[in-house]
Amino acid sequence: MSKSLQAIRGMNDILPAQTPVWRYLETTFAQLLDSYGYSEIRLPILEFTDLFARGIGEGTDVVDKEMYTFLDRNEESLTLRPEGTAGCVRAVLEHGMTGGGQVQKLWYAGPMFRYEKPQKGRYRQFHQIGVEVFNQPGPDIDAELIVLTARLWKKLGMSDAVTLQLNSLGSSEARATYRDALVSYLQQHFDQLDEDSQRRLTTNPLRILDSKNDQTQSLLADAPTLHDYLDDESRAHFDGLKRRLDAAGIAFEINPKLVRGLDYYGRTVFEWVTDKLGSQGTVCAGGRYDGLVSQFGGKPTPGVGFAMGIERLVLLMETLELVPEELNLPAHAFICAFGEAAELAALGLAERLRDALPGLRLLVNAGGGSFKSQFKKADKSGALFALILGDDELAGRVVGCKPLRDDSEQQSIAWDALPERLAACLA
Ligand code: ATP
Ligand code: MG
């Protein structure tokens, strides 16, 4: 096939074999968030480029290297959203949803776009489910976000496969002081830093902490740690969070090098990671961003949130064989009809059955065909029963009901009795 007729690298089709597990994850998550009192918000996929440049921050990988940015026909610079938080903050500000200290507990789901090197668990179009809470400054809500994700892992059966990593980034003042200390330490060893880290020393030095380079990591062993620079309030906030997680029985590891890729985080940051997916092991990541709303010109408004990567969760479900079998249920019945009169009757009968039995999965043959070919289709469809309708059945207002998954005999069932008989196999 010519290249222009293929999907763009890193942008995947999600085929019918996979959509059931996607839907399962999405509905499980939506129900869970309902039960915690969070509301869904739906946001545009395109925003002005400036929103991300200002919100995520110049000097971050996302803004500098990963955005899909283009001019529209009106010469405005637009960007396919690389994440959800900036757009969500824009929306709550634009609609006055956080004024007067109003609390907002929101969630969204949808595709995000980043120009990254595609590999297992890392794509150019990927999907996130995200949660954002506004005007809740305390560690209690940070704990709630973590507790609800822990409940999700439990529901999905993957609690044993994920661990929680936690850190505090302190106040922006504390971070600035720490940044200076880190930079002056690393400058003494500039030549030993990998190339990316050398660049980050001026653009975004905290990101050097999660460099994948071994030599850089060994330099960092003796570097000053952020924890020693935490301000008292951030320390108290962090202690409050840890106490709540202990009380909820949620285990965590403190990872002093956890800094997150986006600029707007302060105080709490966390990641849920797994060792089952190779190097793309973070399935959920988030933290507090109390400074972001005012960065966009709003009144100072505390914010905290997280996003999880659906592709990575799907991969994890598949790897751990957690995909529930009942996601791929076969049809209950397949109607075979022979001749135009029977076809017309089949259409009405099928609709009456669907009215009577809302949970019914019913297929109706299309395209005519001999008895043999329709019966073969019914069998191949995986349906439990073939319902057979020819001239004789039509005259008697009955169908022939042939069980397809065992050897039992075909029975003749009156149309009127059919809903009740099928209801028995729905139960
Ligand atoms: P990573 O360190 O893996 O690049 P990140 O810090 O860039 O992640 P976030 O921006 O916090 O990730 O996004 C939250 C979650 O979204 C990640 O933990 C991951 O599960 C998922 N995610 C991020 N980028 C991708 C991608 N390119 N493909 C698939 N999933 C992704
Ligand atoms: Mg990334």
Short mmCIF file of C-alpha atoms and ligand atoms in Angstrom, two decimals:
data_model
loop_
_atom_site.label_atom_id
_atom_site.label_comp_id
_atom_site.label_asym_id
_atom_site.label_seq_id
_atom_site.Cartn_x
_atom_site.Cartn_y
_atom_site.Cartn_z
CA MET A 1 0.00 0.00 0.00
CA SER A 2 1.29 3.46 -0.75
CA LYS A 3 2.66 5.26 2.27
CA SER A 4 0.09 8.02 2.13
CA LEU A 5 -2.63 5.41 2.62
CA GLN A 6 -1.08 4.05 5.80
CA ALA A 7 -1.64 5.30 9.32
CA ILE A 8 0.95 7.74 10.63
CA ARG A 9 3.71 6.03 12.60
CA GLY A 10 2.85 5.93 16.29
CA MET A 11 -0.85 6.52 15.63
CA ASN A 12 -2.71 3.26 16.08
CA ASP A 13 -5.99 1.89 14.93
CA ILE A 14 -7.78 0.28 17.82
CA LEU A 15 -9.36 -2.71 16.16
CA PRO A 16 -12.56 -4.54 17.14
CA ALA A 17 -10.59 -7.24 18.95
CA GLN A 18 -9.30 -4.57 21.35
CA THR A 19 -12.19 -2.16 21.75
CA PRO A 20 -13.98 -4.29 24.39
CA VAL A 21 -11.08 -3.96 26.81
CA TRP A 22 -10.86 -0.21 26.10
CA ARG A 23 -14.56 0.18 26.81
CA TYR A 24 -14.23 -1.92 29.92
CA LEU A 25 -11.44 0.32 31.25
CA GLU A 26 -13.30 3.49 30.33
CA THR A 27 -16.60 2.44 31.91
CA THR A 28 -14.93 1.01 35.01
CA PHE A 29 -13.15 4.30 35.45
CA ALA A 30 -16.21 6.45 34.76
CA GLN A 31 -18.26 4.50 37.30
CA LEU A 32 -15.50 4.77 39.87
CA LEU A 33 -15.23 8.54 39.44
CA ASP A 34 -19.00 8.92 39.63
CA SER A 35 -18.91 7.16 42.94
CA TYR A 36 -16.34 9.65 44.28
CA GLY A 37 -18.34 12.66 43.08
CA TYR A 38 -16.19 13.70 40.10
CA SER A 39 -17.83 15.17 36.96
CA GLU A 40 -16.79 14.65 33.37
CA ILE A 41 -15.60 17.56 31.24
CA ARG A 42 -15.03 17.30 27.46
CA LEU A 43 -12.40 19.55 25.97
CA PRO A 44 -11.19 20.42 22.46
CA ILE A 45 -8.30 18.49 21.01
CA LEU A 46 -6.87 21.64 19.40
CA GLU A 47 -5.84 24.71 21.37
CA PHE A 48 -3.76 27.80 20.71
CA THR A 49 -0.08 26.87 20.89
CA ASP A 50 0.52 29.57 23.45
CA LEU A 51 -1.64 27.74 25.99
CA PHE A 52 0.82 24.85 26.12
CA ALA A 53 3.94 26.99 25.78
CA ARG A 54 2.84 28.97 28.84
CA GLY A 55 1.17 26.15 30.74
CA ILE A 56 3.62 23.31 30.31
CA GLY A 57 6.64 25.57 30.02
CA GLU A 58 9.39 26.28 27.53
CA GLY A 59 12.39 24.07 28.20
CA THR A 60 10.29 20.97 28.76
CA ASP A 61 10.60 18.06 26.34
CA VAL A 62 6.91 18.27 25.55
CA VAL A 63 7.01 21.90 24.44
CA ASP A 64 10.47 21.91 22.88
CA LYS A 65 10.39 18.64 20.98
CA GLU A 66 7.09 16.82 21.09
CA MET A 67 4.25 19.10 20.02
CA TYR A 68 2.26 18.83 16.80
CA THR A 69 2.03 22.51 15.94
CA PHE A 70 0.82 24.09 12.71
CA LEU A 71 -0.66 27.27 11.30
CA ASP A 72 -4.33 27.12 10.38
CA ARG A 73 -5.81 28.89 7.36
CA ASN A 74 -6.01 32.05 9.40
CA GLU A 75 -2.27 31.87 10.21
CA GLU A 76 -2.95 31.13 13.87
CA SER A 77 -0.57 28.74 15.56
CA LEU A 78 -2.51 25.75 16.87
CA THR A 79 -1.34 22.62 18.66
CA LEU A 80 -2.84 19.17 19.06
CA ARG A 81 -3.06 18.80 22.82
CA PRO A 82 -0.11 16.89 24.27
CA GLU A 83 -1.85 16.59 27.66
CA GLY A 84 -5.10 17.59 29.32
CA THR A 85 -4.31 19.81 32.27
CA ALA A 86 -3.58 23.05 30.41
CA GLY A 87 -6.83 22.85 28.43
CA CYS A 88 -8.80 21.98 31.55
CA VAL A 89 -7.41 25.00 33.41
CA ARG A 90 -8.23 27.20 30.43
CA ALA A 91 -11.79 25.89 30.39
CA VAL A 92 -12.49 26.37 34.10
CA LEU A 93 -11.11 29.91 33.90
CA GLU A 94 -13.03 30.74 30.73
CA HIS A 95 -16.29 29.56 32.31
CA GLY A 96 -15.68 31.11 35.72
CA MET A 97 -15.86 27.70 37.37
CA THR A 98 -13.27 28.31 40.07
CA GLY A 99 -14.24 31.85 41.13
CA GLY A 100 -15.03 32.49 44.79
CA GLY A 101 -13.12 29.39 45.81
CA GLN A 102 -15.58 26.98 44.11
CA VAL A 103 -14.32 23.44 44.33
CA GLN A 104 -14.23 21.55 41.03
CA LYS A 105 -13.58 17.82 40.82
CA LEU A 106 -13.31 16.98 37.13
CA TRP A 107 -12.24 14.17 34.85
CA TYR A 108 -11.75 13.75 31.11
CA ALA A 109 -10.66 11.09 28.67
CA GLY A 110 -9.35 11.25 25.15
CA PRO A 111 -6.46 11.27 22.73
CA MET A 112 -3.23 13.22 23.30
CA PHE A 113 -0.49 13.85 20.76
CA ARG A 114 3.28 13.93 21.20
CA TYR A 115 6.01 13.59 18.61
CA GLU A 116 7.95 10.88 20.42
CA LYS A 117 9.90 7.84 19.31
CA PRO A 118 7.20 5.20 18.92
CA GLN A 119 7.81 1.95 20.78
CA LYS A 120 5.86 -0.43 22.99
CA GLY A 121 3.86 1.70 25.43
CA ARG A 122 4.90 4.98 23.78
CA TYR A 123 2.97 6.34 20.83
CA ARG A 124 2.37 9.62 19.03
CA GLN A 125 -1.34 9.49 19.49
CA PHE A 126 -2.13 7.98 22.86
CA HIS A 127 -5.04 8.17 25.25
CA GLN A 128 -5.30 9.42 28.77
CA ILE A 129 -7.89 9.48 31.46
CA GLY A 130 -7.19 12.48 33.62
CA VAL A 131 -8.54 13.99 36.82
CA GLU A 132 -8.15 17.60 38.02
CA VAL A 133 -9.32 19.14 41.30
CA PHE A 134 -9.41 22.89 41.92
CA ASN A 135 -9.57 24.88 45.15
CA GLN A 136 -8.61 22.07 47.47
CA PRO A 137 -5.21 22.98 48.93
CA GLY A 138 -4.79 20.22 51.51
CA PRO A 139 -3.09 16.83 51.47
CA ASP A 140 -6.50 15.23 52.08
CA ILE A 141 -7.44 15.61 48.41
CA ASP A 142 -3.98 14.46 47.25
CA ALA A 143 -4.65 11.34 49.31
CA GLU A 144 -8.13 10.92 47.82
CA LEU A 145 -6.71 10.94 44.28
CA ILE A 146 -4.23 8.25 45.21
CA VAL A 147 -6.83 6.22 47.08
CA LEU A 148 -9.18 6.23 44.12
CA THR A 149 -6.47 5.11 41.73
CA ALA A 150 -5.60 2.33 44.17
CA ARG A 151 -9.26 1.28 44.09
CA LEU A 152 -9.12 1.20 40.31
CA TRP A 153 -6.11 -1.14 40.35
CA LYS A 154 -7.99 -3.34 42.79
CA LYS A 155 -11.08 -3.42 40.57
CA LEU A 156 -8.95 -4.31 37.57
CA GLY A 157 -7.10 -6.97 39.57
CA MET A 158 -3.67 -5.40 39.12
CA SER A 159 -2.89 -4.14 42.64
CA ASP A 160 0.08 -6.48 42.95
CA ALA A 161 1.60 -5.28 39.69
CA VAL A 162 1.86 -1.56 40.48
CA THR A 163 3.70 0.42 43.12
CA LEU A 164 3.31 4.01 44.23
CA GLN A 165 6.22 6.43 44.14
CA LEU A 166 5.93 9.70 45.94
CA ASN A 167 7.90 12.91 46.28
CA SER A 168 7.44 16.53 47.27
CA LEU A 169 8.82 19.27 45.07
CA GLY A 170 8.28 21.93 47.75
CA SER A 171 7.31 25.52 47.11
CA SER A 172 8.56 27.36 44.05
CA GLU A 173 10.98 29.31 46.31
CA ALA A 174 12.34 26.09 47.79
CA ARG A 175 12.68 24.66 44.29
CA ALA A 176 14.51 27.77 43.08
CA THR A 177 17.03 27.58 45.93
CA TYR A 178 17.48 23.88 45.33
CA ARG A 179 17.84 24.43 41.59
CA ASP A 180 20.73 26.84 42.22
CA ALA A 181 22.41 24.34 44.52
CA LEU A 182 21.96 21.53 41.99
CA VAL A 183 23.23 23.64 39.11
CA SER A 184 26.34 24.75 40.94
CA TYR A 185 27.09 21.14 41.92
CA LEU A 186 26.56 19.81 38.40
CA GLN A 187 28.51 22.64 36.81
CA GLN A 188 31.60 21.36 38.60
CA HIS A 189 31.11 18.09 36.72
CA PHE A 190 29.81 19.52 33.47
CA ASP A 191 32.08 17.40 31.24
CA GLN A 192 30.81 14.18 32.79
CA LEU A 193 27.16 14.95 32.05
CA ASP A 194 25.42 13.39 29.07
CA GLU A 195 24.52 15.73 26.24
CA ASP A 196 20.82 16.04 27.15
CA SER A 197 21.69 16.86 30.73
CA GLN A 198 24.22 19.48 29.64
CA ARG A 199 21.46 21.18 27.72
CA ARG A 200 19.01 20.84 30.58
CA LEU A 201 21.47 22.47 32.97
CA THR A 202 20.39 25.78 31.51
CA THR A 203 16.84 24.98 30.34
CA ASN A 204 15.35 22.70 33.02
CA PRO A 205 17.95 21.41 35.50
CA LEU A 206 15.54 19.45 37.73
CA ARG A 207 14.82 17.15 34.78
CA ILE A 208 18.44 15.97 34.96
CA LEU A 209 17.40 14.03 38.06
CA ASP A 210 15.49 11.50 35.97
CA SER A 211 18.18 11.16 33.30
CA LYS A 212 18.46 7.58 32.06
CA ASN A 213 22.25 7.95 31.68
CA ASP A 214 24.25 5.82 34.14
CA GLN A 215 27.20 8.18 34.47
CA THR A 216 24.88 11.10 35.11
CA GLN A 217 23.01 9.04 37.68
CA SER A 218 26.22 8.20 39.53
CA LEU A 219 27.11 11.90 39.63
CA LEU A 220 23.70 12.55 41.13
CA ALA A 221 24.38 10.19 44.03
CA ASP A 222 26.39 12.93 45.72
CA ALA A 223 24.26 15.85 44.53
CA PRO A 224 22.21 17.90 46.98
CA THR A 225 18.71 16.47 47.36
CA LEU A 226 15.50 18.42 47.07
CA HIS A 227 14.26 16.99 50.31
CA ASP A 228 16.85 18.98 52.27
CA TYR A 229 15.49 22.20 50.76
CA LEU A 230 11.80 21.65 51.47
CA ASP A 231 10.04 24.59 53.13
CA ASP A 232 8.17 23.93 56.38
CA GLU A 233 4.70 24.16 54.85
CA SER A 234 5.52 21.71 52.07
CA ARG A 235 7.07 19.38 54.60
CA ALA A 236 3.89 19.51 56.71
CA HIS A 237 1.77 18.93 53.59
CA PHE A 238 3.91 15.94 52.62
CA ASP A 239 3.73 14.50 56.15
CA GLY A 240 -0.05 14.94 56.08
CA LEU A 241 -0.26 13.00 52.84
CA LYS A 242 1.95 10.19 54.09
CA ARG A 243 -0.12 9.87 57.30
CA ARG A 244 -3.30 9.57 55.25
CA LEU A 245 -1.84 6.95 52.93
CA ASP A 246 -0.68 4.99 55.98
CA ALA A 247 -4.17 5.25 57.45
CA ALA A 248 -5.67 4.02 54.17
CA GLY A 249 -3.21 1.13 54.07
CA ILE A 250 -1.58 2.26 50.82
CA ALA A 251 2.09 1.41 50.54
CA PHE A 252 4.43 3.93 48.90
CA GLU A 253 8.08 4.51 48.19
CA ILE A 254 9.65 7.93 48.52
CA ASN A 255 11.56 8.66 45.33
CA PRO A 256 13.57 11.87 45.82
CA LYS A 257 14.37 11.94 42.10
CA LEU A 258 10.76 11.96 40.98
CA VAL A 259 10.32 15.38 39.35
CA ARG A 260 7.78 14.84 36.51
CA GLY A 261 8.21 16.11 33.00
CA LEU A 262 5.97 19.13 33.13
CA ASP A 263 6.96 22.42 34.70
CA TYR A 264 3.86 23.31 36.61
CA TYR A 265 4.12 20.84 39.47
CA GLY A 266 4.92 21.80 43.08
CA ARG A 267 4.64 19.95 46.38
CA THR A 268 3.07 16.51 45.84
CA VAL A 269 4.12 14.45 42.83
CA PHE A 270 3.40 10.76 42.39
CA GLU A 271 3.63 7.95 39.89
CA TRP A 272 2.20 4.47 39.79
CA VAL A 273 4.78 2.25 38.12
CA THR A 274 4.96 -1.36 37.04
CA ASP A 275 7.94 -3.55 36.21
CA LYS A 276 5.87 -5.62 33.77
CA LEU A 277 6.05 -3.31 30.74
CA GLY A 278 9.78 -2.74 30.29
CA SER A 279 10.94 0.85 30.26
CA GLN A 280 7.49 2.38 29.66
CA GLY A 281 6.51 1.46 33.21
CA THR A 282 4.62 4.53 34.43
CA VAL A 283 0.89 3.90 34.10
CA CYS A 284 -0.36 6.92 36.05
CA ALA A 285 1.32 10.15 37.03
CA GLY A 286 0.29 13.37 38.64
CA GLY A 287 0.74 15.96 41.29
CA ARG A 288 -0.08 19.36 42.63
CA TYR A 289 0.08 22.53 40.51
CA ASP A 290 -1.00 25.38 42.76
CA GLY A 291 0.77 27.95 40.58
CA LEU A 292 -0.73 27.09 37.20
CA VAL A 293 -4.03 28.93 37.32
CA SER A 294 -2.38 32.24 38.26
CA GLN A 295 0.21 31.62 35.54
CA PHE A 296 -2.76 31.80 33.16
CA GLY A 297 -3.92 35.08 34.66
CA GLY A 298 -6.50 33.65 37.08
CA LYS A 299 -6.65 34.25 40.83
CA PRO A 300 -4.30 31.93 42.71
CA THR A 301 -6.18 28.60 42.76
CA PRO A 302 -4.85 25.36 44.16
CA GLY A 303 -4.93 22.49 41.69
CA VAL A 304 -4.01 18.83 41.79
CA GLY A 305 -4.49 16.02 39.31
CA PHE A 306 -3.17 13.01 37.49
CA ALA A 307 -3.37 11.27 34.14
CA MET A 308 -3.13 7.61 33.28
CA GLY A 309 -2.12 6.14 29.98
CA ILE A 310 -4.83 3.86 28.63
CA GLU A 311 -2.56 2.03 26.14
CA ARG A 312 -0.21 1.08 28.97
CA LEU A 313 -3.12 -0.13 31.11
CA VAL A 314 -4.43 -2.20 28.19
CA LEU A 315 -0.94 -3.68 27.71
CA LEU A 316 -0.75 -4.46 31.41
CA MET A 317 -4.20 -6.08 31.41
CA GLU A 318 -3.13 -8.24 28.47
CA THR A 319 0.28 -9.08 29.91
CA LEU A 320 -1.23 -10.13 33.23
CA GLU A 321 -4.12 -11.90 31.47
CA LEU A 322 -6.65 -9.82 33.36
CA VAL A 323 -9.01 -9.15 30.45
CA PRO A 324 -12.34 -10.53 31.68
CA GLU A 325 -13.67 -13.33 29.50
CA GLU A 326 -17.21 -11.96 29.49
CA LEU A 327 -16.01 -8.99 27.40
CA ASN A 328 -16.28 -11.13 24.28
CA LEU A 329 -19.74 -12.61 24.69
CA PRO A 330 -21.21 -14.31 21.63
CA ALA A 331 -24.66 -13.45 20.26
CA HIS A 332 -27.57 -15.26 21.84
CA ALA A 333 -29.28 -15.99 18.57
CA PHE A 334 -28.91 -15.72 14.79
CA ILE A 335 -32.05 -15.58 12.64
CA CYS A 336 -31.90 -17.42 9.32
CA ALA A 337 -34.73 -16.56 6.92
CA PHE A 338 -35.49 -18.17 3.55
CA GLY A 339 -37.43 -16.32 0.87
CA GLU A 340 -38.70 -12.79 0.81
CA ALA A 341 -41.85 -13.38 2.90
CA ALA A 342 -39.77 -14.98 5.67
CA GLU A 343 -37.18 -12.19 5.47
CA LEU A 344 -39.89 -9.57 5.97
CA ALA A 345 -41.34 -11.49 8.90
CA ALA A 346 -37.85 -11.97 10.39
CA LEU A 347 -37.31 -8.23 10.47
CA GLY A 348 -40.49 -7.63 12.49
CA LEU A 349 -39.87 -10.60 14.74
CA ALA A 350 -36.31 -9.46 15.50
CA GLU A 351 -37.50 -5.98 16.48
CA ARG A 352 -40.23 -7.42 18.74
CA LEU A 353 -37.64 -9.62 20.44
CA ARG A 354 -35.34 -6.62 20.94
CA ASP A 355 -38.24 -4.68 22.49
CA ALA A 356 -39.04 -7.53 24.83
CA LEU A 357 -35.45 -8.36 25.81
CA PRO A 358 -33.19 -5.29 26.04
CA GLY A 359 -30.09 -7.35 26.87
CA LEU A 360 -30.54 -9.64 23.86
CA ARG A 361 -27.68 -9.97 21.41
CA LEU A 362 -29.44 -10.92 18.22
CA LEU A 363 -28.05 -11.21 14.69
CA VAL A 364 -30.21 -11.37 11.58
CA ASN A 365 -28.91 -12.88 8.37
CA ALA A 366 -28.37 -10.36 5.58
CA GLY A 367 -27.76 -11.11 1.94
CA GLY A 368 -30.02 -14.17 1.56
CA GLY A 369 -28.40 -17.52 0.81
CA SER A 370 -29.21 -21.22 0.92
CA PHE A 371 -30.10 -23.04 4.10
CA LYS A 372 -26.59 -24.46 4.24
CA SER A 373 -24.80 -21.13 3.84
CA GLN A 374 -27.00 -19.29 6.35
CA PHE A 375 -26.64 -22.07 8.86
CA LYS A 376 -22.87 -21.95 8.43
CA LYS A 377 -22.88 -18.20 9.06
CA ALA A 378 -25.00 -18.69 12.17
CA ASP A 379 -22.54 -21.27 13.45
CA LYS A 380 -19.50 -19.13 12.66
CA SER A 381 -21.01 -16.11 14.42
CA GLY A 382 -20.65 -17.94 17.72
CA ALA A 383 -24.38 -17.54 18.46
CA LEU A 384 -25.94 -19.97 20.90
CA PHE A 385 -29.06 -20.64 18.80
CA ALA A 386 -30.10 -20.46 15.17
CA LEU A 387 -33.71 -19.33 14.74
CA ILE A 388 -34.96 -20.68 11.43
CA LEU A 389 -37.75 -19.12 9.47
CA GLY A 390 -38.99 -20.54 6.13
CA ASP A 391 -42.39 -20.73 4.46
CA ASP A 392 -43.66 -23.53 6.72
CA GLU A 393 -42.63 -21.74 9.92
CA LEU A 394 -44.18 -18.56 8.59
CA ALA A 395 -47.50 -20.30 8.00
CA GLY A 396 -47.47 -21.75 11.52
CA ARG A 397 -46.15 -18.55 13.19
CA VAL A 398 -43.26 -20.55 14.71
CA VAL A 399 -39.49 -20.67 14.37
CA GLY A 400 -37.21 -23.65 14.34
CA CYS A 401 -34.79 -23.19 17.23
CA LYS A 402 -31.56 -25.14 16.77
CA PRO A 403 -29.01 -25.07 19.61
CA LEU A 404 -25.60 -24.51 18.00
CA ARG A 405 -23.30 -25.24 20.93
CA ASP A 406 -24.50 -28.71 21.84
CA ASP A 407 -26.17 -31.65 20.13
CA SER A 408 -29.72 -31.10 21.37
CA GLU A 409 -32.59 -31.38 18.94
CA GLN A 410 -34.15 -28.56 17.01
CA GLN A 411 -37.46 -27.43 18.52
CA SER A 412 -40.39 -25.57 17.11
CA ILE A 413 -41.28 -22.50 19.19
CA ALA A 414 -44.28 -20.21 18.69
CA TRP A 415 -43.37 -16.56 18.04
CA ASP A 416 -45.35 -15.49 21.08
CA ALA A 417 -43.46 -17.89 23.34
CA LEU A 418 -40.05 -16.91 21.99
CA PRO A 419 -39.26 -13.95 24.31
CA GLU A 420 -39.82 -16.09 27.36
CA ARG A 421 -37.75 -18.97 25.99
CA LEU A 422 -34.88 -16.66 25.04
CA ALA A 423 -35.09 -14.86 28.39
CA ALA A 424 -34.16 -18.13 30.01
CA CYS A 425 -30.87 -18.20 28.10
CA LEU A 426 -30.20 -14.53 28.88
CA ALA A 427 -30.33 -15.20 32.61
P1 ATP B 1 7.01 9.30 30.30
O1 ATP B 1 8.03 9.58 31.35
O2 ATP B 1 6.64 7.85 30.18
O3 ATP B 1 7.31 9.94 28.98
P2 ATP B 1 5.40 11.57 30.99
O4 ATP B 1 5.97 12.04 32.25
O5 ATP B 1 5.76 12.25 29.72
O6 ATP B 1 5.66 10.00 30.82
P3 ATP B 1 2.70 12.43 31.57
O7 ATP B 1 2.76 13.61 30.72
O8 ATP B 1 2.68 12.60 33.03
O9 ATP B 1 3.83 11.39 31.12
O10 ATP B 1 1.45 11.53 31.15
C1 ATP B 1 0.75 10.69 32.07
C2 ATP B 1 0.71 9.27 31.58
O11 ATP B 1 0.33 9.20 30.22
C3 ATP B 1 2.04 8.56 31.61
O12 ATP B 1 2.32 8.07 32.89
C4 ATP B 1 1.81 7.43 30.63
O13 ATP B 1 1.07 6.38 31.23
C5 ATP B 1 0.96 8.10 29.59
N1 ATP B 1 1.79 8.55 28.46
C6 ATP B 1 2.54 9.67 28.38
N2 ATP B 1 3.13 9.77 27.17
C7 ATP B 1 2.72 8.67 26.47
C8 ATP B 1 2.96 8.19 25.13
N3 ATP B 1 3.74 8.86 24.29
N4 ATP B 1 2.38 7.03 24.77
C9 ATP B 1 1.59 6.33 25.61
N5 ATP B 1 1.32 6.74 26.87
C10 ATP B 1 1.87 7.89 27.30
MG MG B 2 7.13 11.86 28.20
#
